[in-house]
Every structure is written in C-alpha cells, then in structure tokens.
C-alpha cells in the first residue's frame, strides 16, 4: 500500500494503473489483486494513513494540563506551526488527496472525520480548562478551518505581495478573540 500511495502521489492518480503499482512495489499483478481490488483502494488506504499521520502531532498538542487562557495565543501559534509542518511534508500527496476529495465521497469523508475528531478533542481540551464561550464547537471548527486555509495559502499559493508573518499574527488574534468569553 505504501508504495502504491507513493507512486500515485508522484505521478498523479489518473496517470497510474494497478499494474504500475504492482510493478513499482515489486510484486506480481495477481498478488496486488489479492490485497486490493483496484488502485482506488490503495490510494484510499494510503490517504487514511497519511491523514492520521498529519493529525497525530496536532492532537498531541492538547495533552497539556497546565493551560491558561492567557496562553491561548501561544497554543494557537503552536497549532499553526504544526499545520504548516504537516502540510509541507508531502505537498504532492496532499494535493492529490484534496483533488480526490472533490470527486469521491470516501476521500471527502477522510477530511470530514478528521476535522470532526480534531474539533471534538479541542472542545474537550478547552472545556476541561474552563474555556466555554457560547457555540464552542462551532467556533472551534471555524478556527480549524481558518488555520487550514492559512496553511494552504502559505504552502500552496504564496502570493508575493502578502506578508505571511503579519497574516499569521492576524490569524492568531482572530482565533484568540473567538474564544474570549
């Protein structure tokens, strides 16, 4: 599966066949079909694994026990930095998965489930630290999407006329304000 995912990310989903994956992995085509019905199944399994690997460090951020609201901007910056790092790991994989999520509901579901899992964990973390503004779940989900869009802008779009350090600062201020009671 790892080799198939790697190949699809290198060449693009539509430019790879199951035979290509088997050859790249060094297995017979028949062996490939014993484990996977098609290249979509390989890419879907790889996308799930990739998505979980990206999410893990971000989820670990919320294991702090001595958190205070005054430290929220620092936590937000740490989350942004984790998002940036993780989005930078394999830009091609991320691009291919995003494209597939627009075409295939199973790929879209990977993002949906991870967004909801991250939202739940952050809400639980904030609530356990007595940060409970109205609509906490919705604000948290909005904050995640603001950070994700900032990362996409920084990693993939890179407009030369924008000051990304200033933009990051504005993202931190905006999200911090969302959680003030």
PDB file of C-alpha atoms in Angstrom:
ATOM      1  CA  UNK A   1       0.000   0.000   0.000  1.00  0.00           C
ATOM      2  CA  UNK A   2       2.774   2.461   0.894  1.00  0.00           C
ATOM      3  CA  UNK A   3       4.500   2.011  -2.464  1.00  0.00           C
ATOM      4  CA  UNK A   4       1.208   2.397  -4.342  1.00  0.00           C
ATOM      5  CA  UNK A   5       0.357   5.567  -2.440  1.00  0.00           C
ATOM      6  CA  UNK A   6       3.843   6.911  -3.095  1.00  0.00           C
ATOM      7  CA  UNK A   7       3.584   6.220  -6.825  1.00  0.00           C
ATOM      8  CA  UNK A   8       0.129   7.795  -7.122  1.00  0.00           C
ATOM      9  CA  UNK A   9       1.381  10.887  -5.310  1.00  0.00           C
ATOM     10  CA  UNK A  10       4.417  11.118  -7.592  1.00  0.00           C
ATOM     11  CA  UNK A  11       2.628  10.674 -10.915  1.00  0.00           C
ATOM     12  CA  UNK A  12      -0.962  11.649 -10.124  1.00  0.00           C
ATOM     13  CA  UNK A  13      -3.958   9.387  -9.642  1.00  0.00           C
ATOM     14  CA  UNK A  14      -5.115   9.387 -13.252  1.00  0.00           C
ATOM     15  CA  UNK A  15      -1.603   8.602 -14.530  1.00  0.00           C
ATOM     16  CA  UNK A  16      -1.179   5.330 -12.607  1.00  0.00           C
ATOM     17  CA  UNK A  17      -2.695   1.885 -13.118  1.00  0.00           C
ATOM     18  CA  UNK A  18      -2.883  -1.119 -10.814  1.00  0.00           C
ATOM     19  CA  UNK A  19      -0.247  -2.789 -12.984  1.00  0.00           C
ATOM     20  CA  UNK A  20       2.048   0.229 -12.466  1.00  0.00           C
ATOM     21  CA  UNK A  21       1.569  -0.048  -8.709  1.00  0.00           C
ATOM     22  CA  UNK A  22       2.340  -3.782  -8.680  1.00  0.00           C
ATOM     23  CA  UNK A  23       5.484  -3.233 -10.761  1.00  0.00           C
ATOM     24  CA  UNK A  24       6.615  -0.295  -8.584  1.00  0.00           C
ATOM     25  CA  UNK A  25       6.050  -2.373  -5.431  1.00  0.00           C
ATOM     26  CA  UNK A  26       7.920  -5.315  -6.923  1.00  0.00           C
ATOM     27  CA  UNK A  27       5.000  -7.745  -6.747  1.00  0.00           C
ATOM     28  CA  UNK A  28       3.078  -9.685  -9.338  1.00  0.00           C
ATOM     29  CA  UNK A  29      -0.129  -8.099 -10.574  1.00  0.00           C
ATOM     30  CA  UNK A  30      -2.075 -11.112  -9.284  1.00  0.00           C
ATOM     31  CA  UNK A  31      -0.605 -10.589  -5.825  1.00  0.00           C
ATOM     32  CA  UNK A  32      -1.686  -6.962  -5.931  1.00  0.00           C
ATOM     33  CA  UNK A  33      -5.283  -8.012  -6.582  1.00  0.00           C
ATOM     34  CA  UNK A  34      -5.216 -10.424  -3.628  1.00  0.00           C
ATOM     35  CA  UNK A  35      -4.893  -7.424  -1.310  1.00  0.00           C
ATOM     36  CA  UNK A  36      -6.606  -4.611  -3.200  1.00  0.00           C
ATOM     37  CA  UNK A  37      -9.465  -4.644  -5.704  1.00  0.00           C
ATOM     38  CA  UNK A  38      -8.090  -1.612  -7.556  1.00  0.00           C
ATOM     39  CA  UNK A  39      -5.818   1.427  -7.355  1.00  0.00           C
ATOM     40  CA  UNK A  40      -8.589   3.440  -5.687  1.00  0.00           C
ATOM     41  CA  UNK A  41      -8.479   1.102  -2.678  1.00  0.00           C
ATOM     42  CA  UNK A  42      -4.695   1.553  -2.437  1.00  0.00           C
ATOM     43  CA  UNK A  43      -4.978   5.320  -2.632  1.00  0.00           C
ATOM     44  CA  UNK A  44      -7.847   5.429  -0.128  1.00  0.00           C
ATOM     45  CA  UNK A  45      -5.901   3.320   2.397  1.00  0.00           C
ATOM     46  CA  UNK A  46      -2.820   5.482   1.866  1.00  0.00           C
ATOM     47  CA  UNK A  47      -4.854   8.673   2.226  1.00  0.00           C
ATOM     48  CA  UNK A  48      -6.289   7.476   5.549  1.00  0.00           C
ATOM     49  CA  UNK A  49      -2.825   6.626   6.857  1.00  0.00           C
ATOM     50  CA  UNK A  50      -1.384   9.932   5.619  1.00  0.00           C
ATOM     51  CA  UNK A  51      -4.230  11.894   7.155  1.00  0.00           C
ATOM     52  CA  UNK A  52      -3.818  10.153  10.521  1.00  0.00           C
ATOM     53  CA  UNK A  53      -0.078  10.853  10.484  1.00  0.00           C
ATOM     54  CA  UNK A  54      -0.707  14.539   9.848  1.00  0.00           C
ATOM     55  CA  UNK A  55      -3.311  14.771  12.591  1.00  0.00           C
ATOM     56  CA  UNK A  56      -1.366  12.945  15.331  1.00  0.00           C
ATOM     57  CA  UNK A  57       1.075  15.758  16.297  1.00  0.00           C
ATOM     58  CA  UNK A  58      -1.750  18.277  16.360  1.00  0.00           C
ATOM     59  CA  UNK A  59      -3.844  16.067  18.633  1.00  0.00           C
ATOM     60  CA  UNK A  60      -0.831  15.615  20.926  1.00  0.00           C
ATOM     61  CA  UNK A  61      -0.703  19.385  21.406  1.00  0.00           C
ATOM     62  CA  UNK A  62      -3.833  19.084  23.520  1.00  0.00           C
ATOM     63  CA  UNK A  63      -2.303  16.971  26.266  1.00  0.00           C
ATOM     64  CA  UNK A  64      -1.121  19.988  28.275  1.00  0.00           C
ATOM     65  CA  UNK A  65      -2.511  20.020  31.810  1.00  0.00           C
ATOM     66  CA  UNK A  66      -1.373  23.457  32.989  1.00  0.00           C
ATOM     67  CA  UNK A  67      -3.004  25.529  30.267  1.00  0.00           C
ATOM     68  CA  UNK A  68      -4.421  29.002  30.969  1.00  0.00           C
ATOM     69  CA  UNK A  69      -6.499  31.246  28.710  1.00  0.00           C
ATOM     70  CA  UNK A  70      -3.677  33.802  28.717  1.00  0.00           C
ATOM     71  CA  UNK A  71      -1.559  31.185  26.902  1.00  0.00           C
ATOM     72  CA  UNK A  72      -4.133  30.688  24.132  1.00  0.00           C
ATOM     73  CA  UNK A  73      -2.207  32.740  21.523  1.00  0.00           C
ATOM     74  CA  UNK A  74       0.896  30.609  22.159  1.00  0.00           C
ATOM     75  CA  UNK A  75      -1.156  27.417  21.738  1.00  0.00           C
ATOM     76  CA  UNK A  76      -2.699  28.743  18.518  1.00  0.00           C
ATOM     77  CA  UNK A  77       0.760  29.562  17.131  1.00  0.00           C
ATOM     78  CA  UNK A  78       1.907  26.043  18.006  1.00  0.00           C
ATOM     79  CA  UNK A  79      -1.092  24.561  16.196  1.00  0.00           C
ATOM     80  CA  UNK A  80      -0.430  26.767  13.157  1.00  0.00           C
ATOM     81  CA  UNK A  81       3.217  25.694  13.131  1.00  0.00           C
ATOM     82  CA  UNK A  82       2.169  22.022  13.356  1.00  0.00           C
ATOM     83  CA  UNK A  83      -0.301  22.514  10.485  1.00  0.00           C
ATOM     84  CA  UNK A  84       2.385  24.217   8.366  1.00  0.00           C
ATOM     85  CA  UNK A  85       4.930  21.491   9.091  1.00  0.00           C
ATOM     86  CA  UNK A  86       2.462  18.722   8.324  1.00  0.00           C
ATOM     87  CA  UNK A  87       1.173  20.359   5.144  1.00  0.00           C
ATOM     88  CA  UNK A  88       4.783  20.738   3.992  1.00  0.00           C
ATOM     89  CA  UNK A  89       5.698  17.060   4.492  1.00  0.00           C
ATOM     90  CA  UNK A  90       4.256  15.831   1.238  1.00  0.00           C
ATOM     91  CA  UNK A  91       2.661  18.566  -0.814  1.00  0.00           C
ATOM     92  CA  UNK A  92       2.019  16.276  -3.757  1.00  0.00           C
ATOM     93  CA  UNK A  93       0.150  13.748  -1.575  1.00  0.00           C
ATOM     94  CA  UNK A  94      -1.927  16.500  -0.044  1.00  0.00           C
ATOM     95  CA  UNK A  95      -2.776  17.927  -3.459  1.00  0.00           C
ATOM     96  CA  UNK A  96      -3.815  14.527  -4.839  1.00  0.00           C
ATOM     97  CA  UNK A  97      -5.973  13.756  -1.798  1.00  0.00           C
ATOM     98  CA  UNK A  98      -7.657  17.174  -1.938  1.00  0.00           C
ATOM     99  CA  UNK A  99      -8.414  16.638  -5.624  1.00  0.00           C
ATOM    100  CA  UNK A 100      -9.883  13.197  -4.939  1.00  0.00           C
ATOM    101  CA  UNK A 101     -11.980  14.583  -2.083  1.00  0.00           C
ATOM    102  CA  UNK A 102     -13.778  16.744  -4.643  1.00  0.00           C
ATOM    103  CA  UNK A 103     -14.593  13.700  -6.784  1.00  0.00           C
ATOM    104  CA  UNK A 104     -15.072  10.815  -4.360  1.00  0.00           C
ATOM    105  CA  UNK A 105     -17.203  10.911  -1.194  1.00  0.00           C
ATOM    106  CA  UNK A 106     -14.991   8.334   0.558  1.00  0.00           C
ATOM    107  CA  UNK A 107     -11.988  10.636   0.244  1.00  0.00           C
ATOM    108  CA  UNK A 108     -14.066  13.622   1.352  1.00  0.00           C
ATOM    109  CA  UNK A 109     -15.132  11.581   4.379  1.00  0.00           C
ATOM    110  CA  UNK A 110     -11.490  11.233   5.482  1.00  0.00           C
ATOM    111  CA  UNK A 111     -11.251  15.012   5.843  1.00  0.00           C
ATOM    112  CA  UNK A 112     -14.683  15.304   7.389  1.00  0.00           C
ATOM    113  CA  UNK A 113     -13.984  12.666  10.038  1.00  0.00           C
ATOM    114  CA  UNK A 114     -10.576  14.119  10.906  1.00  0.00           C
ATOM    115  CA  UNK A 115     -11.976  17.645  11.159  1.00  0.00           C
ATOM    116  CA  UNK A 116     -14.691  16.397  13.495  1.00  0.00           C
ATOM    117  CA  UNK A 117     -12.217  14.366  15.567  1.00  0.00           C
ATOM    118  CA  UNK A 118      -9.940  17.393  15.906  1.00  0.00           C
ATOM    119  CA  UNK A 119     -12.904  19.637  16.746  1.00  0.00           C
ATOM    120  CA  UNK A 120     -14.070  17.237  19.479  1.00  0.00           C
ATOM    121  CA  UNK A 121     -10.611  16.971  21.007  1.00  0.00           C
ATOM    122  CA  UNK A 122     -10.068  20.740  21.059  1.00  0.00           C
ATOM    123  CA  UNK A 123     -13.541  21.349  22.524  1.00  0.00           C
ATOM    124  CA  UNK A 124     -12.863  18.761  25.223  1.00  0.00           C
ATOM    125  CA  UNK A 125      -9.482  20.354  25.959  1.00  0.00           C
ATOM    126  CA  UNK A 126     -10.870  23.895  26.147  1.00  0.00           C
ATOM    127  CA  UNK A 127     -13.845  22.811  28.254  1.00  0.00           C
ATOM    128  CA  UNK A 128     -11.557  20.994  30.689  1.00  0.00           C
ATOM    129  CA  UNK A 129      -9.727  24.299  31.142  1.00  0.00           C
ATOM    130  CA  UNK A 130     -12.954  26.246  31.760  1.00  0.00           C
ATOM    131  CA  UNK A 131     -12.987  27.896  28.352  1.00  0.00           C
ATOM    132  CA  UNK A 132     -16.651  27.601  27.410  1.00  0.00           C
ATOM    133  CA  UNK A 133     -17.828  30.523  25.287  1.00  0.00           C
ATOM    134  CA  UNK A 134     -21.190  30.162  23.561  1.00  0.00           C
ATOM    135  CA  UNK A 135     -21.048  27.947  20.463  1.00  0.00           C
ATOM    136  CA  UNK A 136     -17.685  26.467  21.431  1.00  0.00           C
ATOM    137  CA  UNK A 137     -17.909  23.606  18.944  1.00  0.00           C
ATOM    138  CA  UNK A 138     -18.759  25.906  16.044  1.00  0.00           C
ATOM    139  CA  UNK A 139     -16.043  28.391  16.986  1.00  0.00           C
ATOM    140  CA  UNK A 140     -13.527  25.571  17.241  1.00  0.00           C
ATOM    141  CA  UNK A 141     -14.468  24.197  13.843  1.00  0.00           C
ATOM    142  CA  UNK A 142     -14.221  27.675  12.351  1.00  0.00           C
ATOM    143  CA  UNK A 143     -10.782  28.169  13.946  1.00  0.00           C
ATOM    144  CA  UNK A 144      -9.526  24.880  12.478  1.00  0.00           C
ATOM    145  CA  UNK A 145     -10.679  25.954   9.031  1.00  0.00           C
ATOM    146  CA  UNK A 146      -9.075  29.391   9.353  1.00  0.00           C
ATOM    147  CA  UNK A 147      -5.768  27.736  10.240  1.00  0.00           C
ATOM    148  CA  UNK A 148      -6.095  25.205   7.436  1.00  0.00           C
ATOM    149  CA  UNK A 149      -6.798  27.937   4.873  1.00  0.00           C
ATOM    150  CA  UNK A 150      -3.859  29.986   6.126  1.00  0.00           C
ATOM    151  CA  UNK A 151      -1.610  26.944   5.694  1.00  0.00           C
ATOM    152  CA  UNK A 152      -2.898  26.337   2.175  1.00  0.00           C
ATOM    153  CA  UNK A 153      -2.247  29.983   1.336  1.00  0.00           C
ATOM    154  CA  UNK A 154       1.274  29.835   2.765  1.00  0.00           C
ATOM    155  CA  UNK A 155       2.297  26.441   1.356  1.00  0.00           C
ATOM    156  CA  UNK A 156       0.492  26.259  -1.985  1.00  0.00           C
ATOM    157  CA  UNK A 157      -0.420  29.765  -3.151  1.00  0.00           C
ATOM    158  CA  UNK A 158       2.343  32.051  -1.867  1.00  0.00           C
ATOM    159  CA  UNK A 159       1.287  35.456  -3.114  1.00  0.00           C
ATOM    160  CA  UNK A 160       4.443  37.568  -3.188  1.00  0.00           C
ATOM    161  CA  UNK A 161       2.588  40.729  -2.211  1.00  0.00           C
ATOM    162  CA  UNK A 162       1.339  39.270   1.095  1.00  0.00           C
ATOM    163  CA  UNK A 163       3.212  39.403   4.391  1.00  0.00           C
ATOM    164  CA  UNK A 164       2.643  35.917   5.786  1.00  0.00           C
ATOM    165  CA  UNK A 165       4.100  36.718   9.189  1.00  0.00           C
ATOM    166  CA  UNK A 166       1.569  39.545   9.543  1.00  0.00           C
ATOM    167  CA  UNK A 167      -1.170  37.228   8.269  1.00  0.00           C
ATOM    168  CA  UNK A 168      -0.196  34.587  10.837  1.00  0.00           C
ATOM    169  CA  UNK A 169      -0.371  37.222  13.555  1.00  0.00           C
ATOM    170  CA  UNK A 170      -3.865  38.212  12.383  1.00  0.00           C
ATOM    171  CA  UNK A 171      -4.969  34.574  12.381  1.00  0.00           C
ATOM    172  CA  UNK A 172      -3.746  34.181  15.977  1.00  0.00           C
ATOM    173  CA  UNK A 173      -5.535  37.385  17.064  1.00  0.00           C
ATOM    174  CA  UNK A 174      -8.755  36.447  15.276  1.00  0.00           C
ATOM    175  CA  UNK A 175      -8.917  32.949  16.717  1.00  0.00           C
ATOM    176  CA  UNK A 176      -7.956  34.151  20.196  1.00  0.00           C
ATOM    177  CA  UNK A 177     -10.830  36.607  20.065  1.00  0.00           C
ATOM    178  CA  UNK A 178     -13.264  33.837  19.101  1.00  0.00           C
ATOM    179  CA  UNK A 179     -12.657  32.105  22.422  1.00  0.00           C
ATOM    180  CA  UNK A 180     -12.850  35.131  24.696  1.00  0.00           C
ATOM    181  CA  UNK A 181     -15.997  34.977  26.779  1.00  0.00           C
TER     182      UNK A 181
END
